[in-house]
Short mmCIF file of C-alpha atoms and ligand atoms in Angstrom, two decimals:
data_model
loop_
_atom_site.label_atom_id
_atom_site.label_comp_id
_atom_site.label_asym_id
_atom_site.label_seq_id
_atom_site.Cartn_x
_atom_site.Cartn_y
_atom_site.Cartn_z
CA MET A 1 0.16 0.08 -0.69
CA THR A 2 1.56 3.55 -1.03
CA PRO A 3 1.52 6.18 1.89
CA LEU A 4 -1.26 8.59 0.58
CA GLU A 5 -3.47 5.25 0.44
CA THR A 6 -2.52 4.63 4.41
CA ALA A 7 -2.83 7.48 5.24
CA ALA A 8 -6.66 7.71 4.08
CA ARG A 9 -6.85 5.08 5.66
CA THR A 10 -6.36 6.60 8.33
CA ALA A 11 -8.04 8.71 8.25
CA GLN A 12 -10.99 6.58 8.55
CA HIS A 13 -10.68 7.38 11.94
CA ALA A 14 -11.30 11.62 12.19
CA PRO A 15 -14.37 12.01 13.78
CA SER A 16 -17.03 13.30 12.45
CA VAL A 17 -21.03 14.91 12.99
CA LEU A 18 -23.20 12.65 13.84
CA ASN A 19 -20.31 9.56 12.56
CA THR A 20 -21.02 10.88 8.15
CA GLN A 21 -17.00 10.69 7.57
CA PRO A 22 -18.84 12.95 4.40
CA TRP A 23 -15.72 12.75 2.03
CA ALA A 24 -13.76 10.96 -0.13
CA TRP A 25 -10.39 10.14 -1.71
CA ARG A 26 -8.39 9.94 -4.74
CA ILE A 27 -5.30 8.74 -5.07
CA THR A 28 -3.33 9.28 -8.24
CA GLY A 29 0.37 8.34 -8.23
CA ASP A 30 1.46 10.29 -5.65
CA LEU A 31 -1.39 13.17 -5.58
CA ALA A 32 -3.70 12.54 -3.38
CA GLU A 33 -7.55 14.74 -3.39
CA LEU A 34 -9.83 15.16 -0.64
CA PHE A 35 -13.35 15.73 -1.40
CA ALA A 36 -16.73 15.98 0.44
CA ASP A 37 -19.78 14.13 0.15
CA PRO A 38 -22.36 16.73 0.08
CA ASP A 39 -25.02 13.38 0.04
CA ARG A 40 -23.68 13.18 3.94
CA ARG A 41 -24.47 16.97 4.88
CA VAL A 42 -27.36 16.42 7.90
CA GLU A 43 -29.75 19.05 6.49
CA SER A 44 -31.15 19.34 9.11
CA ILE A 45 -28.41 20.82 11.64
CA ASP A 46 -26.09 21.96 8.64
CA PRO A 47 -28.02 23.34 6.15
CA ASP A 48 -24.38 24.83 4.93
CA GLY A 49 -22.27 22.26 6.04
CA ARG A 50 -20.11 23.82 7.69
CA LEU A 51 -19.76 20.71 10.64
CA LEU A 52 -19.38 18.74 6.55
CA LEU A 53 -16.16 21.12 6.55
CA LEU A 54 -15.40 20.27 10.35
CA SER A 55 -15.67 17.06 9.41
CA CYS A 56 -14.31 16.72 6.19
CA GLY A 57 -11.02 19.40 8.16
CA ALA A 58 -11.15 16.67 10.26
CA ALA A 59 -9.64 13.89 7.96
CA LEU A 60 -7.51 15.73 6.86
CA HIS A 61 -5.58 17.09 9.21
CA HIS A 62 -5.34 13.32 10.13
CA ALA A 63 -4.85 12.07 6.91
CA CYS A 64 -1.72 14.98 7.30
CA ILE A 65 -0.38 13.27 10.44
CA ALA A 66 0.01 10.03 8.85
CA LEU A 67 2.03 10.74 5.96
CA ASN A 68 4.57 12.68 8.34
CA ALA A 69 4.97 10.31 11.52
CA GLY A 70 5.67 8.01 8.84
CA GLY A 71 8.45 10.27 7.17
CA TRP A 72 6.70 12.06 4.43
CA GLY A 73 6.14 15.70 4.08
CA ALA A 74 3.51 16.87 2.71
CA ALA A 75 2.21 19.97 0.96
CA VAL A 76 -1.45 20.76 1.37
CA GLU A 77 -3.16 23.07 -1.02
CA ARG A 78 -6.56 23.55 0.43
CA ILE A 79 -9.93 24.48 -2.09
CA PRO A 80 -7.92 24.59 -4.87
CA ASP A 81 -10.15 25.16 -7.50
CA PRO A 82 -13.39 26.83 -7.21
CA ALA A 83 -15.08 25.57 -10.30
CA ARG A 84 -15.13 22.64 -7.61
CA PRO A 85 -16.71 23.62 -4.52
CA ASP A 86 -16.41 20.25 -3.14
CA LEU A 87 -12.28 19.19 -4.30
CA LEU A 88 -11.53 20.33 -0.23
CA ALA A 89 -8.05 19.35 -0.83
CA ARG A 90 -5.25 18.45 -2.47
CA ILE A 91 -1.85 16.56 -0.99
CA ARG A 92 1.30 15.98 -2.99
CA LEU A 93 3.64 13.84 -1.32
CA THR A 94 7.22 15.40 -1.14
CA SER A 95 10.62 15.01 0.29
CA GLU A 96 10.87 12.30 3.23
CA ILE A 97 11.22 14.24 7.23
CA THR A 98 11.99 13.00 10.69
CA PRO A 99 9.16 13.36 11.98
CA ASP A 100 9.06 15.75 15.16
CA PRO A 101 7.37 14.01 18.97
CA GLU A 102 5.03 15.61 18.79
CA THR A 103 3.38 14.52 15.50
CA GLN A 104 4.50 11.15 16.67
CA ARG A 105 2.13 11.76 20.05
CA MET A 106 -0.74 13.01 17.96
CA SER A 107 0.06 9.82 15.85
CA ALA A 108 -0.29 7.31 18.39
CA ALA A 109 -3.77 8.70 19.11
CA LEU A 110 -5.23 8.15 16.27
CA CYS A 111 -6.70 5.29 16.78
CA LEU A 112 -7.23 5.73 20.51
CA ARG A 113 -8.68 8.62 20.01
CA ARG A 114 -12.21 8.74 21.17
CA THR A 115 -15.90 11.27 22.14
CA ASP A 116 -16.49 9.96 25.41
CA ARG A 117 -19.89 11.24 26.79
CA ARG A 118 -19.94 10.45 29.49
CA ALA A 119 -19.14 12.61 32.55
CA PHE A 120 -15.53 13.46 33.41
CA THR A 121 -13.92 13.83 37.40
CA ASP A 122 -13.35 16.53 38.77
CA GLN A 123 -9.72 16.11 38.33
CA PRO A 124 -9.66 20.17 36.79
CA VAL A 125 -8.27 20.34 33.49
CA ALA A 126 -4.30 21.86 34.22
CA ASP A 127 -4.01 25.17 32.99
CA HIS A 128 -0.70 24.74 30.85
CA GLU A 129 -2.35 22.53 29.12
CA LEU A 130 -5.37 24.34 27.69
CA THR A 131 -2.89 26.34 26.76
CA LYS A 132 -0.97 24.10 24.49
CA LEU A 133 -4.20 22.98 22.93
CA ARG A 134 -4.80 26.97 22.23
CA ARG A 135 -1.14 27.30 20.90
CA LEU A 136 -1.99 24.16 18.67
CA VAL A 137 -4.79 25.22 17.56
CA GLU A 138 -3.28 28.82 16.09
CA ALA A 139 -0.62 27.64 14.29
CA ALA A 140 -3.41 24.97 11.94
CA GLY A 141 -5.39 28.90 11.47
CA ALA A 142 -8.14 28.91 14.39
CA TYR A 143 -8.42 29.75 17.91
CA LEU A 144 -9.49 28.30 21.12
CA HIS A 145 -11.50 30.43 23.85
CA VAL A 146 -11.25 28.75 27.55
CA VAL A 147 -15.31 29.41 28.41
CA ARG A 148 -14.81 30.99 32.34
CA PRO A 149 -16.40 30.02 35.36
CA ASP A 150 -18.83 32.38 35.02
CA GLN A 151 -19.56 31.46 31.58
CA VAL A 152 -20.68 28.09 31.99
CA ALA A 153 -24.19 28.34 32.54
CA MET A 154 -24.79 30.48 29.04
CA LEU A 155 -23.15 28.17 28.04
CA ALA A 156 -25.54 25.06 28.78
CA ILE A 157 -28.30 27.19 28.36
CA SER A 158 -27.07 27.59 24.58
CA THR A 159 -26.58 24.19 24.66
CA GLU A 160 -30.44 23.22 26.33
CA LEU A 161 -31.91 26.51 24.11
CA ALA A 162 -30.51 24.54 20.82
CA ALA A 163 -31.40 21.38 21.79
CA GLY A 164 -34.86 22.14 22.04
CA ALA A 165 -35.36 23.43 19.55
CA GLU A 166 -33.94 20.27 17.31
CA LEU A 167 -36.35 18.10 19.59
CA ASP A 168 -39.54 19.83 18.00
CA ASP A 169 -37.77 19.47 14.42
CA PRO A 170 -39.36 16.95 12.35
CA ALA A 171 -36.47 16.68 10.20
CA TYR A 172 -33.90 16.68 12.72
CA ARG A 173 -35.72 14.15 14.41
CA ALA A 174 -35.82 12.10 11.65
CA ASP A 175 -32.73 12.94 10.61
CA LEU A 176 -31.11 11.80 14.56
CA ARG A 177 -33.31 8.17 13.55
CA ARG A 178 -31.22 7.30 10.05
CA TRP A 179 -28.41 8.76 11.83
CA THR A 180 -28.67 6.70 15.35
CA SER A 181 -30.31 3.41 13.47
CA ARG A 182 -27.56 2.66 10.73
CA PRO A 183 -27.38 -0.76 9.54
CA SER A 184 -24.25 -2.47 10.46
CA PHE A 185 -22.98 -3.02 6.96
CA THR A 186 -23.13 0.43 5.93
CA GLY A 187 -20.11 1.51 8.90
CA ASP A 188 -21.16 4.62 10.09
CA GLY A 189 -23.14 6.26 12.27
CA VAL A 190 -23.79 6.67 15.53
CA PRO A 191 -24.89 3.79 17.47
CA PRO A 192 -27.02 3.60 20.42
CA ALA A 193 -24.29 1.49 22.31
CA THR A 194 -21.65 4.71 22.27
CA ALA A 195 -24.26 7.44 22.92
CA VAL A 196 -24.92 8.12 26.96
CA ARG A 197 -28.41 8.04 28.32
CA PRO A 198 -29.76 12.24 29.78
CA GLU A 199 -28.80 12.54 33.02
CA LEU A 200 -28.55 16.31 34.74
CA ARG A 201 -25.03 17.37 33.51
CA ARG A 202 -23.20 21.15 33.85
CA VAL A 203 -23.30 21.03 30.28
CA PRO A 204 -25.94 18.92 28.66
CA ILE A 205 -24.56 16.39 26.40
CA ARG A 206 -27.11 15.82 22.91
CA ASP A 207 -29.88 13.40 23.08
CA PHE A 208 -29.26 10.68 19.93
CA VAL A 209 -32.19 8.45 20.45
CA PRO A 210 -34.69 10.37 22.70
CA GLY A 211 -37.23 8.54 24.03
CA GLY A 212 -35.35 5.04 23.53
CA SER A 213 -32.21 3.71 25.26
CA ALA A 214 -28.25 4.64 24.85
CA GLY A 215 -26.22 2.03 25.56
CA LEU A 216 -23.79 4.04 28.38
CA ARG A 217 -24.51 5.97 31.67
CA ALA A 218 -23.07 9.25 32.02
CA GLY A 219 -21.71 7.65 35.73
CA ALA A 220 -20.61 8.83 38.59
CA ALA A 221 -19.56 12.38 38.28
CA HIS A 222 -20.07 15.06 37.02
CA ASP A 223 -17.92 17.18 35.17
CA ALA A 224 -16.70 18.89 37.77
CA GLY A 225 -13.50 19.12 36.75
CA ALA A 226 -14.44 19.43 32.70
CA ALA A 227 -12.68 21.92 30.56
CA TYR A 228 -14.92 23.74 27.51
CA VAL A 229 -13.91 25.11 25.47
CA VAL A 230 -15.18 27.05 22.11
CA LEU A 231 -13.02 26.23 19.01
CA PHE A 232 -13.72 29.56 16.55
CA GLY A 233 -12.03 31.97 13.18
CA ASP A 234 -12.71 35.09 11.83
CA GLY A 235 -14.26 34.27 8.71
CA ALA A 236 -17.10 31.66 8.14
CA GLN A 237 -15.65 30.81 4.22
CA PRO A 238 -15.01 27.40 3.36
CA LEU A 239 -11.63 27.43 4.11
CA ASP A 240 -12.45 28.97 7.64
CA PHE A 241 -14.20 25.80 8.39
CA LEU A 242 -12.01 23.36 6.91
CA ARG A 243 -9.05 24.46 9.05
CA GLY A 244 -11.76 25.47 12.43
CA GLY A 245 -11.60 20.67 11.31
CA GLU A 246 -8.06 20.57 11.44
CA ALA A 247 -7.15 22.25 13.89
CA LEU A 248 -10.12 20.78 15.85
CA SER A 249 -8.66 17.76 15.09
CA ALA A 250 -4.77 18.70 16.48
CA LEU A 251 -7.09 19.98 19.95
CA LEU A 252 -8.53 16.50 19.99
CA LEU A 253 -5.85 14.06 19.04
CA MET A 254 -3.17 16.09 21.19
CA ALA A 255 -5.46 15.71 24.10
CA THR A 256 -5.99 12.09 24.01
CA ALA A 257 -1.50 11.99 23.79
CA ASP A 258 -1.78 13.97 27.13
CA GLY A 259 -4.08 11.50 27.99
CA LEU A 260 -7.61 13.97 28.47
CA SER A 261 -11.03 12.07 27.03
CA THR A 262 -13.18 14.58 25.07
CA ALA A 263 -16.45 15.02 23.31
CA PRO A 264 -16.73 17.81 20.82
CA LEU A 265 -20.51 19.12 21.48
CA SER A 266 -22.09 21.44 18.22
CA ASP A 267 -25.77 21.74 19.15
CA ALA A 268 -25.15 25.26 20.10
CA VAL A 269 -23.27 25.89 17.35
CA GLU A 270 -27.00 24.47 14.71
CA VAL A 271 -29.60 26.85 15.48
CA GLY A 272 -29.83 30.79 15.44
CA TRP A 273 -30.07 32.04 18.76
CA PRO A 274 -27.76 30.16 20.95
CA HIS A 275 -25.34 30.47 18.46
CA HIS A 276 -25.98 34.18 18.91
CA LEU A 277 -25.90 33.54 23.00
CA LEU A 278 -22.22 31.54 22.45
CA ARG A 279 -20.63 34.30 20.15
CA GLY A 280 -21.63 36.74 22.99
CA LEU A 281 -19.28 34.50 25.03
CA LEU A 282 -16.37 34.97 22.53
CA SER A 283 -16.99 39.03 22.75
CA GLY A 284 -17.77 38.87 19.27
CA ILE A 285 -14.35 38.91 18.68
CA GLY A 286 -14.95 35.66 15.98
CA ASP A 287 -17.21 32.31 15.07
CA PRO A 288 -18.30 29.66 16.85
CA TYR A 289 -17.42 26.96 14.84
CA LEU A 290 -18.00 24.12 17.82
CA VAL A 291 -17.73 23.40 20.91
CA VAL A 292 -15.26 20.95 23.25
CA ARG A 293 -15.61 19.16 26.58
CA LEU A 294 -12.22 17.93 28.10
CA GLY A 295 -11.70 16.31 30.57
CA HIS A 296 -10.04 13.39 33.40
CA PRO A 297 -11.90 9.72 32.28
CA ALA A 298 -14.07 8.39 35.28
CA PRO A 299 -12.63 5.13 35.49
CA GLY A 300 -14.93 2.16 33.86
CA GLU A 301 -15.44 0.30 31.09
CA PRO A 302 -13.37 1.00 27.73
CA LEU A 303 -15.53 2.81 25.14
CA PRO A 304 -16.90 1.58 22.13
CA PRO A 305 -16.01 1.79 18.68
CA THR A 306 -18.11 3.62 16.48
CA PRO A 307 -17.79 1.63 13.63
CA ARG A 308 -15.93 3.17 10.10
CA ARG A 309 -17.40 3.05 6.49
CA ASP A 310 -15.10 0.32 4.10
CA PRO A 311 -11.99 2.00 2.87
CA ARG A 312 -13.19 0.19 -0.31
CA ASP A 313 -16.11 2.64 -0.84
CA VAL A 314 -14.03 6.13 0.10
CA ILE A 315 -10.95 5.11 -1.49
CA THR A 316 -10.39 5.21 -5.03
CA VAL A 317 -6.47 4.76 -6.59
CA VAL A 318 -6.33 5.32 -10.18
CA GLN A 319 -3.27 3.07 -10.78
C1 LIG B 401 -18.40 18.91 13.85
C2 LIG B 401 -18.84 17.57 14.69
C3 LIG B 401 -19.86 18.22 15.00
C4 LIG B 401 -20.31 16.86 16.60
N1 LIG B 401 -20.88 16.96 17.12
C5 LIG B 401 -21.66 16.24 18.28
C6 LIG B 401 -22.59 16.43 19.60
O1 LIG B 401 -23.24 17.32 18.89
N2 LIG B 401 -22.29 16.18 20.37
C7 LIG B 401 -22.22 14.21 19.97
O2 LIG B 401 -21.80 13.44 21.01
N3 LIG B 401 -21.09 14.54 19.48
C8 LIG B 401 -20.51 15.04 18.52
N4 LIG B 401 -19.11 14.77 17.96
C9 LIG B 401 -18.81 13.58 17.67
C10 LIG B 401 -19.01 12.58 16.44
O3 LIG B 401 -20.82 11.95 16.77
C11 LIG B 401 -18.13 11.74 16.05
O4 LIG B 401 -17.22 11.76 16.19
C12 LIG B 401 -18.47 10.63 15.78
O5 LIG B 401 -20.22 9.46 16.23
C13 LIG B 401 -17.93 9.09 15.86
O6 LIG B 401 -17.54 8.34 17.24
P1 LIG B 401 -15.69 8.62 17.36
O7 LIG B 401 -15.61 10.52 17.58
O8 LIG B 401 -15.44 8.05 18.68
O9 LIG B 401 -14.67 8.30 16.40
C14 LIG B 401 -19.19 15.90 16.80
C15 LIG B 401 -18.33 15.80 15.22
C16 LIG B 401 -18.28 16.77 14.68
C17 LIG B 401 -16.87 16.19 13.95
#
């Protein structure tokens, strides 16, 4: 298998909204092209494709980390052809490189990272860790706001409002049903076994099976030590969200490498008024892309893995 094929396969581990994995790869020689798959956009919560682009950006970053950790340099061209908006990036192999330790640590975290929707312990996330993650996100072309303790209530209200509005929307309920009841051969979607039952939380998490039964309990911990961060940017163009997704991947992989658990929360950015409230948390300096909960996991069972699509359905190698 060529390094680009290996990288595209590794990118299958990337997180994506409702585990839609809305990307496709086409590999020709030393060139890999990443495409968005618009048929996998979740219309009710993502009419503009922001969450789709964040997901594809995460896949792009995963692929680059895999290449770099494997000793390959990669030149990336983002949104290279405005006439083909679904072509999100071109990765060309360059010379051989010696991977830096940070890349190697992120690469080791690629297969370990999982979205952990259970509650995190009272142990706070250290300030130096949050500073490190903020710098990493900035280096990847986005920004990170660490939600202050006095802002957590507003984050909780925004999320609660968004969740309520979405559950009132029949189109959302249909999308949620679709992506939580996928037949196993599709290798996508969020299986109820990986979802957590709604319980009182500092900031509520998405209820993936309203009225049904999710597989996991939040646990005895209460998220008291959890840190909530808002990934944001100063633009709202496709390139901004693609880069935002790359920054999200860097954040999640480094946090995982450092022993933290992570869980993206996008409800509040999906609905107009809650999104506006989140903007207020940033004092209006940017556009909120996504919230991430970070924390120390409580001891417990390992999380069941979330499925992934068959690489043959996602990666085309042109001989
Ligand atoms: C853009 C984006 C939005 C997401 N929003 C949520 C969310 O609101 N709630 C949640 O529990 N998980 C959310 N996730 C996590 C996905 O559900 C998760 O990545 C996917 O199910 C694959 O599982 P894994 O992360 O464990 O590999 C989001 C991920 C991305 C990339």
